[in-house]
PDB file of C-alpha atoms in Angstrom:
ATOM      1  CA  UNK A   1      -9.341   5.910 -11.091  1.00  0.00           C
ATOM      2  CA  UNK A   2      -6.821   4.058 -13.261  1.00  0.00           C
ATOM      3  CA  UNK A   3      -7.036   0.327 -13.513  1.00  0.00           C
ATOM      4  CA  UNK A   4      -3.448  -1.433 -13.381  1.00  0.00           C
ATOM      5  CA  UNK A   5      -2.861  -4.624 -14.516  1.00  0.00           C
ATOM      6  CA  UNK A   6      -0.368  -6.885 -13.185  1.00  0.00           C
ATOM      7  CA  UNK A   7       1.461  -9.385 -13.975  1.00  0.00           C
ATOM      8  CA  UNK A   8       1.929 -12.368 -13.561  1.00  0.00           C
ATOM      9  CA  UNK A   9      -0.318 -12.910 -10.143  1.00  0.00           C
ATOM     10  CA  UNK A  10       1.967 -15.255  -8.477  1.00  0.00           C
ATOM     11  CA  UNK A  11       4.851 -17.355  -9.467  1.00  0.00           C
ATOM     12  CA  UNK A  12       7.748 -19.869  -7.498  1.00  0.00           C
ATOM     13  CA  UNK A  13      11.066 -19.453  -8.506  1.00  0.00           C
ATOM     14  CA  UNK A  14      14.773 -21.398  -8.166  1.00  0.00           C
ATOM     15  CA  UNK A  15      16.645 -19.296  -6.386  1.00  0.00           C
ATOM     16  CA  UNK A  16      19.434 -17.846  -8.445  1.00  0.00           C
ATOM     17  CA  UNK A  17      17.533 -17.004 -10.937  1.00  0.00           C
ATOM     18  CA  UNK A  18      15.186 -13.587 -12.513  1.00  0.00           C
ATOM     19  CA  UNK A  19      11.739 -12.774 -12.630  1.00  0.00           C
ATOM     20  CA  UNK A  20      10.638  -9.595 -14.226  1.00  0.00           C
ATOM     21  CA  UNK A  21       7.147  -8.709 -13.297  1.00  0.00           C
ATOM     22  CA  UNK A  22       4.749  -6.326 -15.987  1.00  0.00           C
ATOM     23  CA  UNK A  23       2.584  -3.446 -14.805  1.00  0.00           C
ATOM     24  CA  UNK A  24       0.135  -1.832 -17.512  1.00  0.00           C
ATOM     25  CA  UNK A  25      -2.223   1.209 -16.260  1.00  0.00           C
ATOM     26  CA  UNK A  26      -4.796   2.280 -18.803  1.00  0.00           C
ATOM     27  CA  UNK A  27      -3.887   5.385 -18.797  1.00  0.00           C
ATOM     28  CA  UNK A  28      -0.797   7.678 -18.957  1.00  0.00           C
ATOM     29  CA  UNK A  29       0.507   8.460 -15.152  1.00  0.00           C
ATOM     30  CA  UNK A  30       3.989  10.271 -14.596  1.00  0.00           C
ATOM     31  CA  UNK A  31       4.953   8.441 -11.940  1.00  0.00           C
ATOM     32  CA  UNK A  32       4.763   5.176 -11.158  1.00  0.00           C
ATOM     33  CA  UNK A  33       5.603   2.922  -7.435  1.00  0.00           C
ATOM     34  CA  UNK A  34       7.512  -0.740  -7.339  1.00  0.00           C
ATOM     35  CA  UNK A  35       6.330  -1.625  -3.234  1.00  0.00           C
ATOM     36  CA  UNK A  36       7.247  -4.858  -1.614  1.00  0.00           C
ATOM     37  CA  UNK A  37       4.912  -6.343   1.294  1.00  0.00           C
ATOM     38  CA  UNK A  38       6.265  -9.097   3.695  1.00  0.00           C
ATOM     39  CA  UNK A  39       4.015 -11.378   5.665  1.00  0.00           C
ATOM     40  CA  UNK A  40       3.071  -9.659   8.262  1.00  0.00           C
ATOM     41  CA  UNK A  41       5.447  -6.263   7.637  1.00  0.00           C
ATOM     42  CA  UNK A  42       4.184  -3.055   5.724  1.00  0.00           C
ATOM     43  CA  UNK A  43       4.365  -1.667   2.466  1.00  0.00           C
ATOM     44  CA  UNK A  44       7.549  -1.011   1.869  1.00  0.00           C
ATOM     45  CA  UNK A  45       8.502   1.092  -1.228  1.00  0.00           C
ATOM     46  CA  UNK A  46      11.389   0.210  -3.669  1.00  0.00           C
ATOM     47  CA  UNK A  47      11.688   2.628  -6.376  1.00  0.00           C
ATOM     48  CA  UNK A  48       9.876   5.233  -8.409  1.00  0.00           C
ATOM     49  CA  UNK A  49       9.301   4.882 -11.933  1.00  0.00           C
ATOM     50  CA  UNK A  50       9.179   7.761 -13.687  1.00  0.00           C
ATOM     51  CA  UNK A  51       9.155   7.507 -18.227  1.00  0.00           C
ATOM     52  CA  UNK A  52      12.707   8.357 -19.227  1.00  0.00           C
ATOM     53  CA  UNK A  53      14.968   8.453 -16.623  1.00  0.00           C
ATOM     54  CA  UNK A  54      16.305   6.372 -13.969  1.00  0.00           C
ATOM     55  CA  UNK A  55      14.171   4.918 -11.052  1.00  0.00           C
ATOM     56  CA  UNK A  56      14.785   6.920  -8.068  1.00  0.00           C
ATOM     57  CA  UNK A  57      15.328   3.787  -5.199  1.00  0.00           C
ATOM     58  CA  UNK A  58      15.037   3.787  -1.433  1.00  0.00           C
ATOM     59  CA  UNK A  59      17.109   3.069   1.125  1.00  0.00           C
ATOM     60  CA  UNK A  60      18.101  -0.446   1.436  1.00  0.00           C
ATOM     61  CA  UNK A  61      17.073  -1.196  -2.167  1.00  0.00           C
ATOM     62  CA  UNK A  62      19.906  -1.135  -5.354  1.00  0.00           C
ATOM     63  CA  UNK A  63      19.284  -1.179  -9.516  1.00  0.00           C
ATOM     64  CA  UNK A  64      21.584  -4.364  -9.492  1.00  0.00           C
ATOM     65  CA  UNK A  65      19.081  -6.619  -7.618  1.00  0.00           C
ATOM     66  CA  UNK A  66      15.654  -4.610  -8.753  1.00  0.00           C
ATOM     67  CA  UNK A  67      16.488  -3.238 -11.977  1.00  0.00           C
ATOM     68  CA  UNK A  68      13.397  -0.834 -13.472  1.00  0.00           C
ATOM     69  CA  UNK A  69      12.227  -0.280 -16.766  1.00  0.00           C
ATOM     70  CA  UNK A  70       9.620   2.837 -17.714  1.00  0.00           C
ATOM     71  CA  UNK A  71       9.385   2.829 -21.658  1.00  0.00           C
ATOM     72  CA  UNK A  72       6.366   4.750 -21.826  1.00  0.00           C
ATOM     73  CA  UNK A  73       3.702   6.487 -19.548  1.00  0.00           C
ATOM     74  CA  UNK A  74       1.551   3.707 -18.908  1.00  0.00           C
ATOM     75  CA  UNK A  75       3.784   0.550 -18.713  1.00  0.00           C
ATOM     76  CA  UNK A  76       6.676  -0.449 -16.223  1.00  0.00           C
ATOM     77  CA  UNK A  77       8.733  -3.385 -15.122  1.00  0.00           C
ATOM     78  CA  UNK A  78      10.400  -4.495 -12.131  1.00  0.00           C
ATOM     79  CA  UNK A  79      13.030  -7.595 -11.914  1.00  0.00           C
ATOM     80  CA  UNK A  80      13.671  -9.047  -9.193  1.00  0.00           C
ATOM     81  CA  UNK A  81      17.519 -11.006  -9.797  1.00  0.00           C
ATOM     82  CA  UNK A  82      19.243 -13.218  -8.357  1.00  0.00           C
ATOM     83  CA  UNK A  83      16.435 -14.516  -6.515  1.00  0.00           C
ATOM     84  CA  UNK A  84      16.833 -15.999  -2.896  1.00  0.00           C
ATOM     85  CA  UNK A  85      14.206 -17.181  -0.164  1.00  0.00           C
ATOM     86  CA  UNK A  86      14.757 -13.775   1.278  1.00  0.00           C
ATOM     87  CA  UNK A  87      12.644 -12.129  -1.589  1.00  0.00           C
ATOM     88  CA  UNK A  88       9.568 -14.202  -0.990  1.00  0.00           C
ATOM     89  CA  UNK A  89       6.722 -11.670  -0.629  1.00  0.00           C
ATOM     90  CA  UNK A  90       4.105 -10.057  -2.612  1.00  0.00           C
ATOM     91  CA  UNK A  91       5.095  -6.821  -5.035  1.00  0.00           C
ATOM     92  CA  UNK A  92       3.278  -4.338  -5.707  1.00  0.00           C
ATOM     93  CA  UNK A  93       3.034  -1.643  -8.669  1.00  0.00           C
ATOM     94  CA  UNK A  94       0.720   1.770  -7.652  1.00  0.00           C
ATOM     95  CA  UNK A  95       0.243   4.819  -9.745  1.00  0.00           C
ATOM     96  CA  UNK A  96      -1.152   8.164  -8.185  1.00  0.00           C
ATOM     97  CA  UNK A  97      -5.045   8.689  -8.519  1.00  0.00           C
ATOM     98  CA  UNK A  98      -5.836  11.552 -10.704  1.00  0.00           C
ATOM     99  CA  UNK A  99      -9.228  12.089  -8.544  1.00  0.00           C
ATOM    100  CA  UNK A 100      -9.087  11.344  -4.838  1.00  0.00           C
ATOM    101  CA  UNK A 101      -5.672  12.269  -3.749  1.00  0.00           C
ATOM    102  CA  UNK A 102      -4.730   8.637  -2.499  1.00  0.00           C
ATOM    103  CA  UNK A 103      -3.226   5.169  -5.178  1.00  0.00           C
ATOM    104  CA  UNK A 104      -3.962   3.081  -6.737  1.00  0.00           C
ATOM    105  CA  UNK A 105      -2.444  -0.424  -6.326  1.00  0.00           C
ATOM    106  CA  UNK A 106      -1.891  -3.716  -9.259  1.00  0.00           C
ATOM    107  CA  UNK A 107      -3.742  -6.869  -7.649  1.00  0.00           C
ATOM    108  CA  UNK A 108       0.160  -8.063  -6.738  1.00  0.00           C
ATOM    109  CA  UNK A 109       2.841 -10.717  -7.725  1.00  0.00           C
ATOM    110  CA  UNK A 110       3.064 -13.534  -4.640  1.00  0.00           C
ATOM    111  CA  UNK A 111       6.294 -14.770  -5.494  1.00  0.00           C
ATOM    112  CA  UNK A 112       8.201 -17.242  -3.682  1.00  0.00           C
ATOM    113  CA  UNK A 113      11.320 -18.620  -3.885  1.00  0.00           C
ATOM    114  CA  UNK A 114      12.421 -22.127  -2.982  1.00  0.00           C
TER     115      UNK A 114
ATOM    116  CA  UNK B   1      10.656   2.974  17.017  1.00  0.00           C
ATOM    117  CA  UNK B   2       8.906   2.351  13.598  1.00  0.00           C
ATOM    118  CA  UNK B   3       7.305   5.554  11.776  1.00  0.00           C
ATOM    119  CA  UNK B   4       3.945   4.263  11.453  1.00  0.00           C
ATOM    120  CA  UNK B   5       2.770   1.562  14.010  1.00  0.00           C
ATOM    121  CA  UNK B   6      -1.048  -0.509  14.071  1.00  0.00           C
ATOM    122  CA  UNK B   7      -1.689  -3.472  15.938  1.00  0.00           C
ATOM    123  CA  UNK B   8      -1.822  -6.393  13.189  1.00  0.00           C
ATOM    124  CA  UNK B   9      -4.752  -7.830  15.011  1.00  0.00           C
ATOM    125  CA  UNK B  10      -6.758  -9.988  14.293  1.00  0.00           C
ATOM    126  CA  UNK B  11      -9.599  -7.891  15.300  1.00  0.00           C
ATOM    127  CA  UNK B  12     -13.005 -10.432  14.748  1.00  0.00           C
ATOM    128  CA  UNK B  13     -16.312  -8.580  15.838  1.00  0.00           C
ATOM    129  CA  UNK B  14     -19.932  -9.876  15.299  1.00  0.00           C
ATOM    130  CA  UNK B  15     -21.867  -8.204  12.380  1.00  0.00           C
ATOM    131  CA  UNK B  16     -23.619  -4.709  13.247  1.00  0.00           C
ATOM    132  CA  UNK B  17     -20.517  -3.905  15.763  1.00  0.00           C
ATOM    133  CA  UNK B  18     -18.666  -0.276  15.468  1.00  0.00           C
ATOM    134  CA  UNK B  19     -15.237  -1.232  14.469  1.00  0.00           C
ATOM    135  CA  UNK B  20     -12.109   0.555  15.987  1.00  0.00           C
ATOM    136  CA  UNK B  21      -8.879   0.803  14.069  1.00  0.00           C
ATOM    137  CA  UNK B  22      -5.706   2.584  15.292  1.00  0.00           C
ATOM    138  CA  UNK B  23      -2.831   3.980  14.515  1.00  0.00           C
ATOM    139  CA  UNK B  24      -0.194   5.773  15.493  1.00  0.00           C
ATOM    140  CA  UNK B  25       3.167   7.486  14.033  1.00  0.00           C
ATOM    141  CA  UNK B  26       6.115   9.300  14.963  1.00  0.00           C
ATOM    142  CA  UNK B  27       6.515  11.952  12.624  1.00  0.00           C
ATOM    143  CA  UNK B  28       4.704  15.123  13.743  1.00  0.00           C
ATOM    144  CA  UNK B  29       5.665  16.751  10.102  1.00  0.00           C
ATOM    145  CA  UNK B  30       3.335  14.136   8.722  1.00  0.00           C
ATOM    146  CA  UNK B  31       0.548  15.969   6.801  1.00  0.00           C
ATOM    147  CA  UNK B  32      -1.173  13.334   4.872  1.00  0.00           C
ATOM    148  CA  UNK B  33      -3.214  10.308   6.358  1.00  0.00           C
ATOM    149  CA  UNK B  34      -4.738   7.540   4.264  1.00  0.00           C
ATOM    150  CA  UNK B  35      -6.432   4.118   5.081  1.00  0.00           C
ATOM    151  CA  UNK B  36      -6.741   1.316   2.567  1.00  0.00           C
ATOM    152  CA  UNK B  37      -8.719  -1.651   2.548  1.00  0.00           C
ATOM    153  CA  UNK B  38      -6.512  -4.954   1.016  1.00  0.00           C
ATOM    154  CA  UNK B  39      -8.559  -7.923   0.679  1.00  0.00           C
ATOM    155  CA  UNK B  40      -7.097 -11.431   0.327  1.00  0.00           C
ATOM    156  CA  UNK B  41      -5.271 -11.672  -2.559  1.00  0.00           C
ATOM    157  CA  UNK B  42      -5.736  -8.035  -3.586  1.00  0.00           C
ATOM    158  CA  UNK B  43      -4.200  -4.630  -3.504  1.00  0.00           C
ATOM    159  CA  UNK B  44      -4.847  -2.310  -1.334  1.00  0.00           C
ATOM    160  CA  UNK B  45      -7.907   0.013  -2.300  1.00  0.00           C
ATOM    161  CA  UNK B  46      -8.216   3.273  -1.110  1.00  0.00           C
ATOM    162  CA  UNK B  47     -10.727   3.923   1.647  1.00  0.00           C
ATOM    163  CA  UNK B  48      -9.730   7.434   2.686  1.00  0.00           C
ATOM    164  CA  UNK B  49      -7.572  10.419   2.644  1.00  0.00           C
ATOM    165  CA  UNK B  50      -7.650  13.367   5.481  1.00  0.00           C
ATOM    166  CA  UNK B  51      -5.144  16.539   5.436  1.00  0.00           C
ATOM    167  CA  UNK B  52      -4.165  17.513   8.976  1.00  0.00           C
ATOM    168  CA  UNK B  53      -6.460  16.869  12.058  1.00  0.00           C
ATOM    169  CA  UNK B  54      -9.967  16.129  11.807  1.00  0.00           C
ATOM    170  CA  UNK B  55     -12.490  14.077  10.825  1.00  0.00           C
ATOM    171  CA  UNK B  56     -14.052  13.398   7.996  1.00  0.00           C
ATOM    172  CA  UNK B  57     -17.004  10.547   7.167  1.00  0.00           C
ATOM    173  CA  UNK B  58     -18.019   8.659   4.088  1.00  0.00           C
ATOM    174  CA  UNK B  59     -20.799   6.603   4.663  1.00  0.00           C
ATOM    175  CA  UNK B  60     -20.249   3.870   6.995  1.00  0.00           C
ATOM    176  CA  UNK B  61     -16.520   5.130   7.463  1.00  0.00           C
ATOM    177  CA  UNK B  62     -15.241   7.636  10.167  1.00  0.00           C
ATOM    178  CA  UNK B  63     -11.404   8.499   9.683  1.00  0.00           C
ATOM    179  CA  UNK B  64     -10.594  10.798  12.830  1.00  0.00           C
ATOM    180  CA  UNK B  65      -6.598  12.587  13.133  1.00  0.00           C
ATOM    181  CA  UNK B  66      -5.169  13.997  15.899  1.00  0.00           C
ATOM    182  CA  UNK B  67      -1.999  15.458  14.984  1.00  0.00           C
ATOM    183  CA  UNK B  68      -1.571  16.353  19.223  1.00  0.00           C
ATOM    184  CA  UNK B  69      -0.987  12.702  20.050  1.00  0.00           C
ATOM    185  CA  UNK B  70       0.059  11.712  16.830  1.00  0.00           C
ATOM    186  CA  UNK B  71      -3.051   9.103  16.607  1.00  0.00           C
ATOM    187  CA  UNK B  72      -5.093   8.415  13.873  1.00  0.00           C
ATOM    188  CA  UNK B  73      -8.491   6.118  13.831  1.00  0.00           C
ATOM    189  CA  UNK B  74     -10.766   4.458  11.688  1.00  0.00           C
ATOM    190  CA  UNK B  75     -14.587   3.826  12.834  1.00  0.00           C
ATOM    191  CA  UNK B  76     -16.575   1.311  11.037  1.00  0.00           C
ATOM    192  CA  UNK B  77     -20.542   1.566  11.623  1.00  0.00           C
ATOM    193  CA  UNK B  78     -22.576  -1.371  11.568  1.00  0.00           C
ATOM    194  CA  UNK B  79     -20.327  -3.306  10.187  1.00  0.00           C
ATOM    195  CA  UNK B  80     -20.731  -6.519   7.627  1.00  0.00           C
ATOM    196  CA  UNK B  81     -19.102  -9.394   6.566  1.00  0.00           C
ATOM    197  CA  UNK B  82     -17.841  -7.773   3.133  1.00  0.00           C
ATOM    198  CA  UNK B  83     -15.867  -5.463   5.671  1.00  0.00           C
ATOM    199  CA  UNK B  84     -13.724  -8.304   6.232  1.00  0.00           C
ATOM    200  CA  UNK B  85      -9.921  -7.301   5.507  1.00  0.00           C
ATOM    201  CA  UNK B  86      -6.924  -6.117   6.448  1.00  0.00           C
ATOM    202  CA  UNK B  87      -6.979  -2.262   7.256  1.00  0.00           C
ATOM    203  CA  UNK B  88      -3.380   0.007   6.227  1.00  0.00           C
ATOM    204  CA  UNK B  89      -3.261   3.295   7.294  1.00  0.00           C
ATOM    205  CA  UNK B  90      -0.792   5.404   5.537  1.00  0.00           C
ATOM    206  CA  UNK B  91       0.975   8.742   6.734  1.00  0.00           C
ATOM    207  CA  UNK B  92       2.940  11.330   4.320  1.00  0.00           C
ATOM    208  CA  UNK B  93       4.527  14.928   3.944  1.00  0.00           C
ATOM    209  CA  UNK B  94       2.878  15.487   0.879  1.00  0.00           C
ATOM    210  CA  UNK B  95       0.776  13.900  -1.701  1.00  0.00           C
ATOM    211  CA  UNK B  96       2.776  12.537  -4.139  1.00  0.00           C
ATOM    212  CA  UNK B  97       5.946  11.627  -1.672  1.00  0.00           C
ATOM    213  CA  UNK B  98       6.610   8.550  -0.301  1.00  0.00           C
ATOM    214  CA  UNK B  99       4.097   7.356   2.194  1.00  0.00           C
ATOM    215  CA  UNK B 100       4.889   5.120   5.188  1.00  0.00           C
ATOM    216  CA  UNK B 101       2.447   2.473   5.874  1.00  0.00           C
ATOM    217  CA  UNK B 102       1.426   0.288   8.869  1.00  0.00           C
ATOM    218  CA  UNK B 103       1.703  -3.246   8.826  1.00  0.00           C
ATOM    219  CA  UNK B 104      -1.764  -3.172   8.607  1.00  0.00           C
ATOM    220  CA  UNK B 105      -4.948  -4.654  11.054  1.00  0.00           C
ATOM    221  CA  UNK B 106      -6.778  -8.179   9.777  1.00  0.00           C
ATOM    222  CA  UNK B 107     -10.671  -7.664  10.690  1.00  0.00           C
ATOM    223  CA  UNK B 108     -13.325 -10.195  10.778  1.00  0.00           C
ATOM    224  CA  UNK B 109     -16.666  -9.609  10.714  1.00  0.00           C
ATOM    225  CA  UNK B 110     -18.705 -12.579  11.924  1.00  0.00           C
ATOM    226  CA  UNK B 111     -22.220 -12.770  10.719  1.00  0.00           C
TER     227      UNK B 111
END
């Protein structure tokens, strides 16, 4: 399976302000998942990353607040802007397995806002 | 009603106990079922996938579907301390679609 590396592991933040969080897989995937988990709440997916074109986002999520980069096939960002206590929570990136049909997730980002 | 529900637990058992996890979801389109295994601090792991209804075992690990009631379970044989975790199961049209998760069960094993 691929091995994703996140980063960073867990930051706190002003509110107001940006924090862009890295995801590196070591090896080229086509498609790559932004997921947000609340205390307590499920996975909840953001957006789909795929290399050179725009993230496709879900319901309830907009580019304005998580705004995605894909530059290549193994590395993608996610932002999350104009931060408020609302956005506390632990994101996740995930990439499809090439070999058992299931994901594989980053370790996280705990971020919290104050 | 939420797609994909699972009591959060916690579930704490004694070491060597069979372990039940449940699920259930709404969607009877759902083809797909996954559980992962998210320890503290961690992402969620994969523990396993079934197509349809079914069972299908992996070692210590049982995932059973029944598509008829919409259920889906997770049996744990003599289960250890390292088992420890919270337990997401996962249901999905299609591999490589968005999945819908649970909110996930916290299990302790107690030695």
């Amino acid at each position: 399976s691929a091995v994703i590396s996140q980063k960073p592991s867990r930051d706190i933040c002003q509110r107001g302000t940006s924090l862009t969080i890295q995801c590196q897989v070591d090896s080229q995937v086509t498609m790559m998942f932004w997921y947000r988990q609340q205390p307590g709440q499920s996975l909840t997916l953001i957006a789909t990353a795929n290399q050179g074109s725009e993230a496709t986002y879900e319901s309830g999520f907009v580019i304005d607040k998580f705004p995605i980069s894909r530059p290549n096939l193994t590395f993608s960002t996610l932002t999350v802007s104009n931060m408020s206590p609302e956005d506390s929570s632990i994101y996740l990136c995930s990439v499809e397995s090439q070999d058992n049909y299931g994901y594989t997730f980053g370790s996280g980002t705990r971020l919290t806002v104050v | 009603q939420k797609e994909v529900e699972q009591d959060p637990g916690p579930l704490s058992v004694p070491e060597g106990a069979i372990v039940s996890l449940n699920c259930t979801y709404s969607n009877s389109a759902f083809q797909y079922f996954m559980w992962y295994r998210q320890y503290s601090r961690k992402g969620p792991e994969l523990l396993m996938y079934t197509y349809s209804s079914g069972n299908k075992e992996d070692g210590r690990f049982t995932a059973q579907v029944d598509k008829s009631s919409k259920y889906i379970s997770l049996f744990i044989r003599d289960s250890q301390p390292s088992d420890s975790a919270t337990y997401l199961c996962a249901a999905g049209f299609n591999y490589g679609q968005n999945f819908v998760f649970g909110p996930g069960t916290r299990l302790s094993v107690l030695p």
